[in-house]
Every structure is written in C-alpha cells, then in structure tokens.
Tab-separated table of C-alpha atoms and ligand atoms in Angstrom:
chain	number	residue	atom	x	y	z
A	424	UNK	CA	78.357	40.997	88.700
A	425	UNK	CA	81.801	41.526	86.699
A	426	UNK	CA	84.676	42.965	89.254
A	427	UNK	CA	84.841	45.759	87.663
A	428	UNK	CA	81.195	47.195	88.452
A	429	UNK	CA	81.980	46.068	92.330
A	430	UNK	CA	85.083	48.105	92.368
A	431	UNK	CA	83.237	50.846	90.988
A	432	UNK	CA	80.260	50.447	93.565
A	433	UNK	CA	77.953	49.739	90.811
A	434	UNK	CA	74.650	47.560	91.091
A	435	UNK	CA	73.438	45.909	88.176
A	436	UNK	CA	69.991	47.559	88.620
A	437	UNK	CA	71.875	50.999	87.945
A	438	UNK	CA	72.199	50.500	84.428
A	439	UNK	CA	70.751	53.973	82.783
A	440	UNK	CA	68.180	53.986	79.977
A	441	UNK	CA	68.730	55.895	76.847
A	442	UNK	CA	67.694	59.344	77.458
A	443	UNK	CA	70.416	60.255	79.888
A	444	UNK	CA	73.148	59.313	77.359
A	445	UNK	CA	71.115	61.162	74.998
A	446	UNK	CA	71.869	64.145	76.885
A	447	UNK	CA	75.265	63.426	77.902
A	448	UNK	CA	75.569	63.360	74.127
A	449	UNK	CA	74.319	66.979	73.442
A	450	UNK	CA	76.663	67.861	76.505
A	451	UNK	CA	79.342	66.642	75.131
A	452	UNK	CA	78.694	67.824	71.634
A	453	UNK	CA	78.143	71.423	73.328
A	454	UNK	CA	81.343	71.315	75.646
A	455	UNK	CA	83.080	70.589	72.576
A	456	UNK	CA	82.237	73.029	70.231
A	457	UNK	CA	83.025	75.453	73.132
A	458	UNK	CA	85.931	74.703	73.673
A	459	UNK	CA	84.850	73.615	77.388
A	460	UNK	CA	86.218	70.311	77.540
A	461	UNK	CA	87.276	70.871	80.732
A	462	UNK	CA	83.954	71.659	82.336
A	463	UNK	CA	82.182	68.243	80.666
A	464	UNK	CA	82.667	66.283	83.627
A	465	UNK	CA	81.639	68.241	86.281
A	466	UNK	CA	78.349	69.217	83.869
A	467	UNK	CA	77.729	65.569	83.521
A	468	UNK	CA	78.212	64.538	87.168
A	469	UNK	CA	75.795	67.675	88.183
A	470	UNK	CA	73.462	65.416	86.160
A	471	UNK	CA	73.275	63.339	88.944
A	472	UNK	CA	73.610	60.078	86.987
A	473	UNK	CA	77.580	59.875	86.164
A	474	UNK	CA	78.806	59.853	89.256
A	475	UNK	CA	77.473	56.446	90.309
A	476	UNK	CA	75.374	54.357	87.381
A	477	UNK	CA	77.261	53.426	84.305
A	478	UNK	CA	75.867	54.226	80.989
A	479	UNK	CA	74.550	51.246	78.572
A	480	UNK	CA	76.212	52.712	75.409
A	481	UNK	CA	78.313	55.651	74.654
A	482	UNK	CA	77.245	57.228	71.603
A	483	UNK	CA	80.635	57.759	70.640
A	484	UNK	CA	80.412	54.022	69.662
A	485	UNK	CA	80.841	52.781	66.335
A	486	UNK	CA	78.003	50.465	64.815
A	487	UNK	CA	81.074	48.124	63.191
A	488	UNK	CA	80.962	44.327	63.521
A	489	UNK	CA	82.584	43.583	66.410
A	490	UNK	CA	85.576	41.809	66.998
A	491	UNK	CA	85.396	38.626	68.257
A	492	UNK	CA	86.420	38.607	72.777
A	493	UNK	CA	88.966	35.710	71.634
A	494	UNK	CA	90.656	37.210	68.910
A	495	UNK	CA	90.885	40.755	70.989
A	496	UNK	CA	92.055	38.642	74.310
A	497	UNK	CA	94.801	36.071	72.524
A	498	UNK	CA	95.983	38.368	69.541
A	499	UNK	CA	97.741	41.322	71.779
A	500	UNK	CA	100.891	43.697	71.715
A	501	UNK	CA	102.223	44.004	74.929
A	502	UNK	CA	105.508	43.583	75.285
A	503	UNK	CA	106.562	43.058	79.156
A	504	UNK	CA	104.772	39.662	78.162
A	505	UNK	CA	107.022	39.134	75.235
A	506	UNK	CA	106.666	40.270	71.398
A	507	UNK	CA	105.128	37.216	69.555
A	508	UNK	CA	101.347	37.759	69.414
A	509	UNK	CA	100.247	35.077	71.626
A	510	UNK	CA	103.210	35.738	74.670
A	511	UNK	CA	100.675	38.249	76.361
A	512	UNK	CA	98.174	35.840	76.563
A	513	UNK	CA	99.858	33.198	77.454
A	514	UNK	CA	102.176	34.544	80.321
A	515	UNK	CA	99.439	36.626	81.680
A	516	UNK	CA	99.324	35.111	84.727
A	517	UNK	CA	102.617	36.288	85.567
A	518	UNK	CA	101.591	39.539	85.250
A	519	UNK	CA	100.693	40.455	89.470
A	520	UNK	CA	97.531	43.218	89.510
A	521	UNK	CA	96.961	42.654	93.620
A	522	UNK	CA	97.854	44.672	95.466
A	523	UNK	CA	97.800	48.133	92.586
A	524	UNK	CA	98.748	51.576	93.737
A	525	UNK	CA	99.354	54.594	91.422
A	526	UNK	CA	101.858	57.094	91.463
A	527	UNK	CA	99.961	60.800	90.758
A	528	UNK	CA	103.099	63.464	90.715
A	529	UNK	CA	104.058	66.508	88.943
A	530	UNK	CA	102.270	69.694	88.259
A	531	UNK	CA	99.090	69.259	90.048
A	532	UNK	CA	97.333	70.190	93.534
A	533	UNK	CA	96.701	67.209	94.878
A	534	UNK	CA	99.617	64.164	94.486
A	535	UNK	CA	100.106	61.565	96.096
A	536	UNK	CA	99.816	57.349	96.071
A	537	UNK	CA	96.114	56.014	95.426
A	538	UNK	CA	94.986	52.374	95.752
A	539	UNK	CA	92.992	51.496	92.555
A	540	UNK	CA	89.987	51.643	94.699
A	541	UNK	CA	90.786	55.215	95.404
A	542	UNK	CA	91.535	56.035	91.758
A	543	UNK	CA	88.302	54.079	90.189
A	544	UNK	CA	85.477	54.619	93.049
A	545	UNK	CA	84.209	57.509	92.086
A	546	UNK	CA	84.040	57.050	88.323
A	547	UNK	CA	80.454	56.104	86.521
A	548	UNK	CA	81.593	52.716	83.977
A	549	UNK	CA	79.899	53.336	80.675
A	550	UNK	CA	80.492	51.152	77.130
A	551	UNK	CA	82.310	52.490	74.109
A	552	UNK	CA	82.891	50.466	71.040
A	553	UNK	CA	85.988	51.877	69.738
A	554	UNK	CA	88.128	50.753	66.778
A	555	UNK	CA	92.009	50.867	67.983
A	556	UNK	CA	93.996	50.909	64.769
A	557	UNK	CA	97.525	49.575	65.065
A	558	UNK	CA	100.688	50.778	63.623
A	559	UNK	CA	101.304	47.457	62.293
A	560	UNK	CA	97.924	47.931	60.030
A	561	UNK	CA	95.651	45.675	61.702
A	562	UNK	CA	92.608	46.896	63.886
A	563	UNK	CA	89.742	45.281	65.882
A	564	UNK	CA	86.488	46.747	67.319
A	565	UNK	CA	86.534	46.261	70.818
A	566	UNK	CA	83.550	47.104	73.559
A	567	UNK	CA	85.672	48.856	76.356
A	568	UNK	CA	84.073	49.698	79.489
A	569	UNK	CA	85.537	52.575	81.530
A	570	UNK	CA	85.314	56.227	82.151
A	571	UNK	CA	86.767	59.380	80.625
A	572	UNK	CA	90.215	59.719	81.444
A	573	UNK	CA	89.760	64.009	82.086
A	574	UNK	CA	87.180	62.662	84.920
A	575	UNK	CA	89.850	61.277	86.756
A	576	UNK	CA	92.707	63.790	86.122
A	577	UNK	CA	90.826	67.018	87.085
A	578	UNK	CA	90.404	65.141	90.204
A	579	UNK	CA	94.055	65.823	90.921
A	580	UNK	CA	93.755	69.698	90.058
A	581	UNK	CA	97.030	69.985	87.727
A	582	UNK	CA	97.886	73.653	87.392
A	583	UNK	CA	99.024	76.134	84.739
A	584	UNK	CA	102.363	74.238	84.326
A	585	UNK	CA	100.977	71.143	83.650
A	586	UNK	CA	100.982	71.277	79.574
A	587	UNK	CA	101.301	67.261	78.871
A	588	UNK	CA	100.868	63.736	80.944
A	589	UNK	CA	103.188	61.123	81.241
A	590	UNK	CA	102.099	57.674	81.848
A	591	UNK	CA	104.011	54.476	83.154
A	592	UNK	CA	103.470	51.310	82.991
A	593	UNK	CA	104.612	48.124	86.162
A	594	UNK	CA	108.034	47.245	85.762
A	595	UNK	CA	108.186	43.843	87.274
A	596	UNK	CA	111.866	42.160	86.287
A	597	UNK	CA	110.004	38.847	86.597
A	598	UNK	CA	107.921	39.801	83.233
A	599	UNK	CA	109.040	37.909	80.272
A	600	UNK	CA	109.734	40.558	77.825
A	601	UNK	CA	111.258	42.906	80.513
A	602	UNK	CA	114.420	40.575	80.769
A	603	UNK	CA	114.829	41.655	77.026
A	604	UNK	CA	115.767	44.646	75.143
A	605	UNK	CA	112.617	44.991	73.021
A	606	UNK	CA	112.308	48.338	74.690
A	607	UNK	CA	113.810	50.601	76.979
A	608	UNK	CA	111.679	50.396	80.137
A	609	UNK	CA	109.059	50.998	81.712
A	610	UNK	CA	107.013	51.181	78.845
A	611	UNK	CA	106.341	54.993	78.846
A	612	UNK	CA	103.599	57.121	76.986
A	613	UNK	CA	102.780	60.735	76.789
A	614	UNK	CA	99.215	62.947	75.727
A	615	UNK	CA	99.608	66.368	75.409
A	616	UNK	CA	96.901	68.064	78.184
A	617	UNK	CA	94.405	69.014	75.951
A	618	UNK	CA	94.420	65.360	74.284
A	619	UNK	CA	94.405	63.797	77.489
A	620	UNK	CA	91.405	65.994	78.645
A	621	UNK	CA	89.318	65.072	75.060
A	622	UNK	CA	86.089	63.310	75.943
A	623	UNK	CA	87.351	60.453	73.678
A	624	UNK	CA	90.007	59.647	75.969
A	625	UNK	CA	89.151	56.560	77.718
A	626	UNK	CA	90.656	54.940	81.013
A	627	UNK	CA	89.319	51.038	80.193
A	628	UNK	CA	89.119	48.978	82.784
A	629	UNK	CA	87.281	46.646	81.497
A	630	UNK	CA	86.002	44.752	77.994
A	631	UNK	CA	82.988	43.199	76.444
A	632	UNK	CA	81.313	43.745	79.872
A	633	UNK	CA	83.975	41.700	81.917
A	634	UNK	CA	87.312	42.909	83.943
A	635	UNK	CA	90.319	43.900	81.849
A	636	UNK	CA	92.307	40.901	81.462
A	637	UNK	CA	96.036	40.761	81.956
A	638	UNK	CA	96.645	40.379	78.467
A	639	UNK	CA	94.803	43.774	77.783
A	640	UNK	CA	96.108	45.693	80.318
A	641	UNK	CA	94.562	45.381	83.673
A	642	UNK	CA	93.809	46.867	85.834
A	643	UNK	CA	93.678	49.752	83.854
A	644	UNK	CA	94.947	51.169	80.473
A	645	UNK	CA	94.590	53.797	78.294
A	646	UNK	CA	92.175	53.591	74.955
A	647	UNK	CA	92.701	57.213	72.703
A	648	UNK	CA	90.741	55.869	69.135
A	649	UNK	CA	92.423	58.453	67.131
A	650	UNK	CA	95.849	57.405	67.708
A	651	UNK	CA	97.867	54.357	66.795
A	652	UNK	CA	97.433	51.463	69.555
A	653	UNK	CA	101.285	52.108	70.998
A	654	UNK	CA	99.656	55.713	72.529
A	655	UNK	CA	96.778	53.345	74.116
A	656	UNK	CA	99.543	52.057	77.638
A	657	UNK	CA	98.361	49.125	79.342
A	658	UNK	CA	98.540	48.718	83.116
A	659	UNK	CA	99.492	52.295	84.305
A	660	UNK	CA	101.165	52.833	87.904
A	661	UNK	CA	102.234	56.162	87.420
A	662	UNK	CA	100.465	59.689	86.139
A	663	UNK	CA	102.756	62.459	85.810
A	664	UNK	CA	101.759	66.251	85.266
A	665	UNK	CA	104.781	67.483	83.041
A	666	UNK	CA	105.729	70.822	81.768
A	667	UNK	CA	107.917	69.151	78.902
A	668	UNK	CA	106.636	66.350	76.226
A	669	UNK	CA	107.639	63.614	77.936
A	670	UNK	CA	109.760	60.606	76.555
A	671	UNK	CA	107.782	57.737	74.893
A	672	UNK	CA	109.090	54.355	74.567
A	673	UNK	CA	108.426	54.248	70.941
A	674	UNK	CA	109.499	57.222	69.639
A	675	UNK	CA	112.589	56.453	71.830
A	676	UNK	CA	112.903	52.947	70.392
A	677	UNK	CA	112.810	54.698	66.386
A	678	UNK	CA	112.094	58.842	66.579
A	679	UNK	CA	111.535	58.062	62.553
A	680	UNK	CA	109.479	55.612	62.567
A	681	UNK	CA	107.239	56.849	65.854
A	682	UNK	CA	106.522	60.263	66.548
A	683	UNK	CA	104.694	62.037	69.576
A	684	UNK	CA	101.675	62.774	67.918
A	685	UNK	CA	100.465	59.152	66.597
A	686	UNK	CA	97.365	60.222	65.422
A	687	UNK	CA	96.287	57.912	62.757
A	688	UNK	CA	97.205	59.648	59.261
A	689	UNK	CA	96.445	57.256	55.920
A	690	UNK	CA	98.421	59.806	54.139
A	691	UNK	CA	101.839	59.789	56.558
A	692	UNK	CA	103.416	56.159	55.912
A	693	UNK	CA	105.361	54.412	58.295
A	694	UNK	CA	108.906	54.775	56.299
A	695	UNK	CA	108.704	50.499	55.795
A	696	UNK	CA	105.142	50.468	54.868
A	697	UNK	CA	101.819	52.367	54.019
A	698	UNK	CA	99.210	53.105	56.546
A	699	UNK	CA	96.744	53.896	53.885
A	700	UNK	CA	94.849	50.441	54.828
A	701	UNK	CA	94.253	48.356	57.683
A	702	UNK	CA	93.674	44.467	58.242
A	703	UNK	CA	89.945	44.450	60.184
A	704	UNK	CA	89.818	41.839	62.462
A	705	UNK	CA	86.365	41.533	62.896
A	706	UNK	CA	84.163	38.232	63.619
A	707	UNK	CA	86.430	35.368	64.554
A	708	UNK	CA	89.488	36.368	62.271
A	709	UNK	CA	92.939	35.851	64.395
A	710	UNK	CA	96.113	34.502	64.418
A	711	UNK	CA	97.450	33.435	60.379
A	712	UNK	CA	93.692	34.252	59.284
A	713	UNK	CA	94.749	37.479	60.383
A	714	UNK	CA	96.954	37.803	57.535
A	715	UNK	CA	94.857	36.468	55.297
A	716	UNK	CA	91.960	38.812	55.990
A	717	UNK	CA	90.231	41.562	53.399
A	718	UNK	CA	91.596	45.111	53.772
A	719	UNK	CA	89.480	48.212	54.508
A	720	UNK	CA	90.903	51.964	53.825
A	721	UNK	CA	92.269	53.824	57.028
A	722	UNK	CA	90.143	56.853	57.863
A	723	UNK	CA	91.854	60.239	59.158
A	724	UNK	CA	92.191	60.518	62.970
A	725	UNK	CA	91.080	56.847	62.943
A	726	UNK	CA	87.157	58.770	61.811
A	727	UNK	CA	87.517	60.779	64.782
A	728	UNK	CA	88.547	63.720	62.919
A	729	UNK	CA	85.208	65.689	63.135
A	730	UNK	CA	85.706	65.209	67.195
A	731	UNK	CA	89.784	65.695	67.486
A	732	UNK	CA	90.659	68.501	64.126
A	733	UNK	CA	90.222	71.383	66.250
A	734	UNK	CA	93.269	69.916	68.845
A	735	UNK	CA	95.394	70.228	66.078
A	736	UNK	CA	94.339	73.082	63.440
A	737	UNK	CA	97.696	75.053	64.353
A	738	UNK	CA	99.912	71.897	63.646
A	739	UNK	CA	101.441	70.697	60.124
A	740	UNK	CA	100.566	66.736	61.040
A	741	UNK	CA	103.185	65.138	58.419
A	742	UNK	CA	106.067	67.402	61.275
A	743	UNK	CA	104.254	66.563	63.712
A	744	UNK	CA	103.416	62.782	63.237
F	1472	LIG	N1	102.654	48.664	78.553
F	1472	LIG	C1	102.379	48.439	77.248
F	1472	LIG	N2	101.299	49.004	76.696
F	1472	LIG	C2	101.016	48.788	75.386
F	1472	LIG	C3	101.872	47.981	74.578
F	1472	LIG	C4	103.014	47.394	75.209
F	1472	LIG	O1	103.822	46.683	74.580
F	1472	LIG	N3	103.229	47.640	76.545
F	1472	LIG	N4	101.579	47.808	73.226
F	1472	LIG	C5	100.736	48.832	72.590
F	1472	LIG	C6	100.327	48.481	71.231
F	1472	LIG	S1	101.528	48.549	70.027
F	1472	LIG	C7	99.029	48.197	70.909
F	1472	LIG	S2	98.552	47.986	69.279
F	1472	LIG	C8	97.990	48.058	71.959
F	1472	LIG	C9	97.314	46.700	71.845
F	1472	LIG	O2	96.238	46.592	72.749
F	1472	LIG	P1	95.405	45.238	72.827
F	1472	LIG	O3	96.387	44.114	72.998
F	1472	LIG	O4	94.497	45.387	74.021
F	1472	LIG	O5	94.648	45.108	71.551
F	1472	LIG	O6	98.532	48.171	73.284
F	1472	LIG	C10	99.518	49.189	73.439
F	1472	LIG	N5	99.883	49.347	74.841
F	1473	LIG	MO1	100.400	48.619	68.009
C-alpha cells in the first residue's frame, strides 16, 4: 500500500466502484450550478463514502494521453531546489518532509498547529487527471491523487472576514535555491475564497497512485487546473485566512509579467511571449525533446471554463490577469 493511503487510513479493499462517483458527479454538478459550493463536501461526506474510501476516478479527469511518471518527476519548477529543470529532482533529498506541521491562522474559528496526520486523516484520496499548464508554455497530464482543498478548509470554520487564502511554502536555508535570489521567500501564493473553495481545487498528495515526491511537492501541494502552474505551491506549512489579497511571490518577482488572477488566458500574452499554445508533454517527451515537441492550442481557463466562468463573470480578465 502507497504511504499516502496509510496516512489517510485507507485499505486497499476500500476502493469505490463507479456509481458513487457517478453521484458525486451530479452533486457536484448540482452544488455548482447553485452556487452551493460550500455545502459539496458536507453533501458528499453525508454520502457515507467520502469520508473514508477514496474514489477510483474523478470525473473531472481528462481522457488525454498521459504524461509519462518520469518526465512529470525529473522535468519540475521548484525553485527552493534550484531553477534548472532537473535541480528539483536531483536535490530532492535535501528537501526534509519528517517531522511536517502546518500553520492554520487568520480569519477562521478554529487555528492552530496540525501534524500532517491531523490535516490529511480525515480526507477520502480520490484520482484526478488534470492538465497543469505552465506559464512557460509547456504542460503535462498528470494523475494526482488527493482531496478537495474546500474539504479541508471548512474544517477550520473561516468567518465573514476571511475573503482570500494565503499559502506558504518550508523555508529551509539549507535548500539550494533558497541561498539565491531567484525569489523573495518563502515561496508565497494566494486564491481568492471562492477559488479556493471550487471543487476543482485540489490538495495532491500524491501522483500516479504513489506518495508525492519531493520534487513535486510533498507532502502536500496545491493543483488549481485553470491557472498557470506558479498558483499550484508545493509543500505548504502555512494556511492563512486573509481579509486582503495576499502577496504572491510571482507577481512580487514581475507585477507585469504575473498577476493575481493566473487563470490560463490564450488571448492575454505574457509581455515576452504568447500563451496562445502550449508544448504537451505527453508519452515519454522530456528534457531537449521537450523543446522539440508538437504544439497544441491553449484552451480558456485551461478547458475549465464551463466549471470556473461564473467565479469571474463580474471581472474584465485582461485587468485582472
Ligand atoms: N514552492 C514552490 N511551489 C511551486 C514552484 C516553486 O518554485 N516553488 N513552481 C511552480 C511552477 S512555476 C510550476 S509550473 C509548478 C510545477 O509543478 P510540477 O513540478 O509538479 O510539475 O509548481 C509550482 N509550485
Ligand atoms: Mo510554471
């Protein structure tokens, strides 16, 4: 059995057959179009089967060739390992996920300092194939396993004040990349409440069926498919309920170039290049190859946009990219 299924007190037999995600589906697709997303996870625990017995597949996976677990594992951005492609992989051992608390603070009933048991325990493990498009025009499809993030944040009851969430990730000195510049840290990221409460938004904690590995983001990171892959913050220590939009270490690092939003727009171009099309790295494609591979048209909101256009029907997106 992987780790993460033990941490989450899951047995192997528990593995659900299609009809309950079936109807998780219709709840979901109901919750949404009301408006309820707020009330999804308590309807779907009340079930009976979310609270303990992951689900196979979620059907808010996409059918795409997958990409291969090498590629995804040794072709990463995560820069407390260093920049180049290959650093996170190969300093992830230096990255130190025992023992892992997290900070919960800020607007909310219930803060306080949670072992990772305490934070993942209660949370059903399902699989989503999502695509995570970066901001450097590449993408893979990658089969995350995890839980809805809202499940784990209404657990904390945050209150009328708490409009956005702030997310941190370790700051260990003895990381690689920290003893540089590359970014002001912690690496720091930021979801507006109702984005971070969006069925789509994923807490991952682990991939293709096996623990997160350090490369990734163990021992647990964000995955939101309809933003560019800097929104998606790799091993998070600290939640924060905030009143203000919080600061994010991109838009920080270039305000131009990275705004709060993120959501992936074909039609808003980074100001040094287009985001109209994306490098797939699907099958075994990594490293040069990479470069080399065909190029497939960016879709709004990532293809999300049937799911995500009603967070944002107020909002001119090319202001608020
Ligand atoms: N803490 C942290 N999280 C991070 C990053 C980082 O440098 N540090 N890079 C981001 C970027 S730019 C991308 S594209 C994705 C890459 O995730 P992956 O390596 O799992 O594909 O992680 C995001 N999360
Ligand atoms: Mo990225």
């Amino acid at each position: 059995m992987s780790d993460w299924m033990k941490i989450a007190g899951i047995r192997s037999s528990e593995i659900t057959d299609e009809a309950v995600f079936k109807k998780r589906r219709q709840l979901i697709q109901a919750s949404v179009a009301a408006g309820l997303t707020g009330m999804i996870a308590s309807d779907a625990i009340a079930d009976g089967h979310a609270l303990k017995k992951p689900i196979a597949k979620s059907p808010f996976s996409t059918d795409e060739e997958l990409t291969s677990e090498k590629t995804a594992t040794t072709y990463n951005n995560f820069y407390e390992l260093g920049t180049d492609k290959s650093d996170p992989s190969r300093h992830a051992q230096r990255l130190k996920t025992e023992p892992w608390s997290v900070v919960i603070d800020g607007e909310c009933d219930n803060p306080g300092t949670f072992t990772l048991e305490d934070i993942l325990k209660p949370h059903a493990i399902e699989e989503r194939i999502y695509r995570l498009r970066c901001v450097e025009a590449w993408s893979m499809v990658i089969p995350w396993n995890g839980f809805a993030l809202g499940d784990l944040l209404t657990r904390f009851k945050p209150n009328s004040k708490a409009k956005y969430v702030a997310f941190e990730t370790l700051q260990d000195n003895d990381l690689p990349g920290m003893q540089t510049r590359a970014l002001d840290w912690p690496y720091r990221e930021g979801l507006r409440i109702d984005e971070a409460m969006h069925p789509l938004t994923m807490m991952a904690i682990g991939m293709y069926g096996n623990t997160i590995p350090n490369q990734n983001g163990a021992p647990m990171r964000l995955v939101v498919p309809w933003k560019y892959g800097y929104k998606s913050i790799k091993s998070i220590v600290r939640i924060s309920f905030v009143e203000k939009q919080p600061p994010t270490s991109w838009n920080m690092a270039a305000p131009h170039e990275y705004g709060f939003y993120s959501n992936v727009n074909p039609e808003v171009s980074h100001p040094r290049w287009s985001q109209a099309k994306e490098r797939r790295l699907s099958g075994e494609t990594s490293g040069l190859a990479a470069l080399f591979s065909s190029k497939v048209e960016t879709n709004f909101m990532n293809g999300y946009d049937e799911e995500v256009a009603s967070l944002y029907s107020e909002m001119d997106l090319k202001k608020f990219f």
